[in-house]
Amino acid sequence: MNNSRLDTTTFIGIFLAFGAILGGQILEGGHVGSLIQLTAFVIVIGGTLGATLIQFSTPVFMLGMRLTKWVFFTPNIVLTEVIDQVVGWGNTARRGGLLSLEPLLEEMDDPFMRKGLQMLVDGAEPDKLREMMEVEMEAYDEHHRLAAKVWESAGGYSPTIGILGAVLGLIHVMENLSDPAKLGAGIAVAFVATVYGVGAANLFYLPFANKIRAVIGREMVKRAMVVEGLVAVANGENPRLIETRLRGFIA
Amino acid sequence: MNNSRLDTTTFIGIFLAFGAILGGQILEGGHVGSLIQLTAFVIVIGGTLGATLIQFSTPVFMLGMRLTKWVFFTPNIVLTEVIDQVVGWGNTARRGGLLSLEPLLEEMDDPFMRKGLQMLVDGAEPDKLREMMEVEMEAYDEHHRLAAKVWESAGGYSPTIGILGAVLGLIHVMENLSDPAKLGAGIAVAFVATVYGVGAANLFYLPFANKIRAVIGREMVKRAMVVEGLVAVANGENPRLIETRLRGFIA
Amino acid sequence: MNNSRLDTTTFIGIFLAFGAILGGQILEGGHVGSLIQLTAFVIVIGGTLGATLIQFSTPVFMLGMRLTKWVFFTPNIVLTEVIDQVVGWGNTARRGGLLSLEPLLEEMDDPFMRKGLQMLVDGAEPDKLREMMEVEMEAYDEHHRLAAKVWESAGGYSPTIGILGAVLGLIHVMENLSDPAKLGAGIAVAFVATVYGVGAANLFYLPFANKIRAVIGREMVKRAMVVEGLVAVANGENPRLIETRLRGFIA
Amino acid sequence: MNNSRLDTTTFIGIFLAFGAILGGQILEGGHVGSLIQLTAFVIVIGGTLGATLIQFSTPVFMLGMRLTKWVFFTPNIVLTEVIDQVVGWGNTARRGGLLSLEPLLEEMDDPFMRKGLQMLVDGAEPDKLREMMEVEMEAYDEHHRLAAKVWESAGGYSPTIGILGAVLGLIHVMENLSDPAKLGAGIAVAFVATVYGVGAANLFYLPFANKIRAVIGREMVKRAMVVEGLVAVANGENPRLIETRLRGFIA
Amino acid sequence: MNNSRLDTTTFIGIFLAFGAILGGQILEGGHVGSLIQLTAFVIVIGGTLGATLIQFSTPVFMLGMRLTKWVFFTPNIVLTEVIDQVVGWGNTARRGGLLSLEPLLEEMDDPFMRKGLQMLVDGAEPDKLREMMEVEMEAYDEHHRLAAKVWESAGGYSPTIGILGAVLGLIHVMENLSDPAKLGAGIAVAFVATVYGVGAANLFYLPFANKIRAVIGREMVKRAMVVEGLVAVANGENPRLIETRLRGFIA
């Protein structure tokens, strides 16, 4: 169920963002090449990466990097399929008791659903079941939101480090004021650092963090539905009522 | 009840905002034409759209766009009519029991009220009724607030991308310092990007997001009143007391 | 009890703020007249008004405007008088029962206190009484805080629209670089828009919003005391104990 | 117990802050005198004071001013002494009953502890005792945090009013461009307003607000311990257990 | 268990951050020496230290300094070891009763775990045990987060004090406009203060604060697991169930 899907909106967005900057540059008669500056790149990207590495522990930083795949290949969380599945459990349990759910455990890919189903089969009390699944939900939420903060922090450091790069460039310009011919070009180089810092943060880092957070949010809705459904099945509720209740989670 | 109404305040506001900018430009003896710059437009609008598309999934982005109609045609949520309707249900239920509410289901346009009324007719327990309606309320609230964030995010990216456009323009100017005649005009072009970025965010994107959020807030008050009323009717409370209680929701 | 009182602090504050700006201008040997610019005024005030109108619905905007009177004439909320009144109700109820409070209804100006007293006289259960009064308190709080946001939003838009005005002015200046004599004066005009935008936000809009919010906060403390007192009277508590308890609300 | 103590850290901090600014100015070969500008002082300090006065009611503003003494003479809140005292009450109550605490009332300086002790002696129920003391705690917290906001608001207004002063100065400079000799000095004067606005906010107003808030936080911990202890004594708990429990409040 | 471990990510991050700035400076053909300015250092570091000292009390400031070691030597909090330990307690208690846990007290290094174990051995009621341990957890959390704010506040003051230093430098430059040869170099010196202020905040102070907070967060998860486990052991729960439950805390 959780297989991912190429997120065309992300690709259109990145194409548009790059196209707007480069297209604008060309429309104005400028050279695209004057936007490519190794010095600015080293300062802005290196400095941002450095600050982000200091802030996060290695495992959280690595998780943040791995979650980046969600920006391009969004997990395909189909909430209606969750309803079908949970209602199916309810029907099975009604007919053959909670133990009859055991064969379903093998074909279950999602570890959260499998753990819940296992507890259901083991005959856990509804209250204990809910409590334990909610502890796990919260741990998932906190851990993944922390990882999404890797991109958010990069988006926070990047513009100021871009300004840092610009100021470093301007210092260099000011020290060579005696050669006015180089003045303009020097300032131009300095400004490229600002473009890198502000652009990377606003066109990539911050949207990345927000898209990752949206996926986490959707996964949390799915998990809340699973917990609600498991408790209802454990309570032996009518599958039709379970369906009505779970539909309320989908706006 | 939820038919919409042309929001004259929005139109007066947009007229005022445009009038202030253009009027100011004319008063100062400037040409309105010098505020029209294709390059700046491409960078600022294209870049903002790109960043926003990366951040949101397609369905949320589309919902954000659709909700924009609320800025111009505000849904006409008349809270006193909700009171009349709920009190009417209370009176009907008092006379003929909850089942006598069934004929009202057909003429009910609002899906949230219809679902609640259906549960009432089906004889749902008051506690279950409240719980299920509140899950649905929360899902509506979260989903629509996320969509309102499309405009808020655009309002967050737009000014910085405007500054990006200005810096791109200044780089171009600096590379052509040898021709001082073009200096001023070049800087002027660069500044237009700032005007686009700051203006679009402050005169449109952010007010749009806030107006959409206000409509959601009012709809949530309506829904809270409906839930409160449904539970009271299910409890067989005195319709006059229901009216007093619901009036408390209207400040 | 809620009659208002001229707020001398506000007037001293406005006098000081204006005096500081104008006095500073005169001390530096500048002309006060150079701070008066129709163009800047049109752009900054018109643009801010436009953005604010787009954001708010007409009734909320109008309430925000009406609450502005609180900045100059603060409602005179004397919490000790509330204690005296509630303790008086307690004593009356002790001697003659809750019905003996009925004659007090006529002379009660405050609609919130009258509604609560009416419910007390009608013999509402303490729990119901508290619940209904708290719904009304929350509706009052949300509605008035939303109205206070009119000034807060104006304070948010104003500085950026001031910068917009400055940039518009600078564009005009840059297009006329050929006439250096006009350069300085042109830039001066452009800067006045910044002064208007930043000054209006920091010296008026934001302090207005905060003072209005403080009045709402004080009214909410009063209402919390009224509800606490009504419930205590309904429970037939000792008036001396009610007084001790209500005194705890006054820091 | 609540006698205050000269806060050497504050004095070292102020000495360092002033020393850094003045020392830096001297190191660079500048005159300290060029940092003293009556005009800038009038605009920045007067404007900030004006905005702050508009925002706050007179009693809150005065309380904010009075709390400033805490920045220099921090109240000496010794949490271990609170434990000793509360445990002492527990022992006294164990031996001679709650009434035997009455003689302690006279020598109690702290009004919050005296009120709680009085209620204990009067035989208030533990639940009522906790509820009433917590209402008072919350009122104290809200009231004093509002007063701490006087400095926080001043810290918010000051930098922007500093920029306002700089812009006013620059307007003056621009109008006198014809005399280039005065150009630099004029701009220097303008910049002093920025130094005043940013410096006052970051070196004084904001640290003041935060130190006041820290004192309030510590007082709230003390009060939470007092309430916890009073309730435990009212419940007749073992003084040793009370001590263990209260130690948990001290990190 | 809580022995620390050299945090290589931090060292790589600091190396990268310094390398990016210095490498960029060298790539651009600038002298690294022109980034070393005593004046700027005195103003920015001294001013930031001053503001931070005013804000915090001496013990909190000192704790903030001591926690800095966590940035370089992260405490090695292995959550799976906590599970092993707690499950071990459960097994021991099952076999020999709670008193059989007493010998474990001696070899317990972690004071929080020792205190909880002591209460368990003393036969504290599960509810009391949880309540007292949670009070201690909250005190730990608040106290240490306050200390982490020392670095966060430094990160807030540093950039503005950097700008202060730049403005002080520019004032000096403006007063010596008559000697254009010194103009550029003077401005360059002024800009170094910005580099120091922005760089120190973004590359060190803010990442430090965030890394310290992450360690506190992980310690709080460990403590929550310990409390959950202690209560389960006190309730005589099955050690296997305790293990399943505690695993839920690890995302």
PDB file of C-alpha atoms in Angstrom, chain E residues 11 22 38 40 57 63 148 159 176 178 184 205 232 248:
ATOM      1  CA  PHE E  11      34.062  18.213  14.234  1.00  0.00           C
ATOM      2  CA  LEU E  22      38.494  30.542   4.637  1.00  0.00           C
ATOM      3  CA  LEU E  38      40.727  42.894  16.935  1.00  0.00           C
ATOM      4  CA  ALA E  40      35.442  43.822  15.481  1.00  0.00           C
ATOM      5  CA  SER E  57      21.637  34.303  36.395  1.00  0.00           C
ATOM      6  CA  LEU E  63      25.299  25.307  33.346  1.00  0.00           C
ATOM      7  CA  ALA E 148      20.476  25.662  26.314  1.00  0.00           C
ATOM      8  CA  PRO E 159      24.030  39.232  14.430  1.00  0.00           C
ATOM      9  CA  ASN E 176      37.232  60.434   7.584  1.00  0.00           C
ATOM     10  CA  SER E 178      38.305  63.459   3.332  1.00  0.00           C
ATOM     11  CA  GLY E 184      37.583  51.026   1.056  1.00  0.00           C
ATOM     12  CA  TYR E 205      25.864  29.536  18.784  1.00  0.00           C
ATOM     13  CA  ALA E 232       5.150  -1.583  34.974  1.00  0.00           C
ATOM     14  CA  GLY E 248       7.400   1.543  21.084  1.00  0.00           C
TER      15      GLY E 248
END
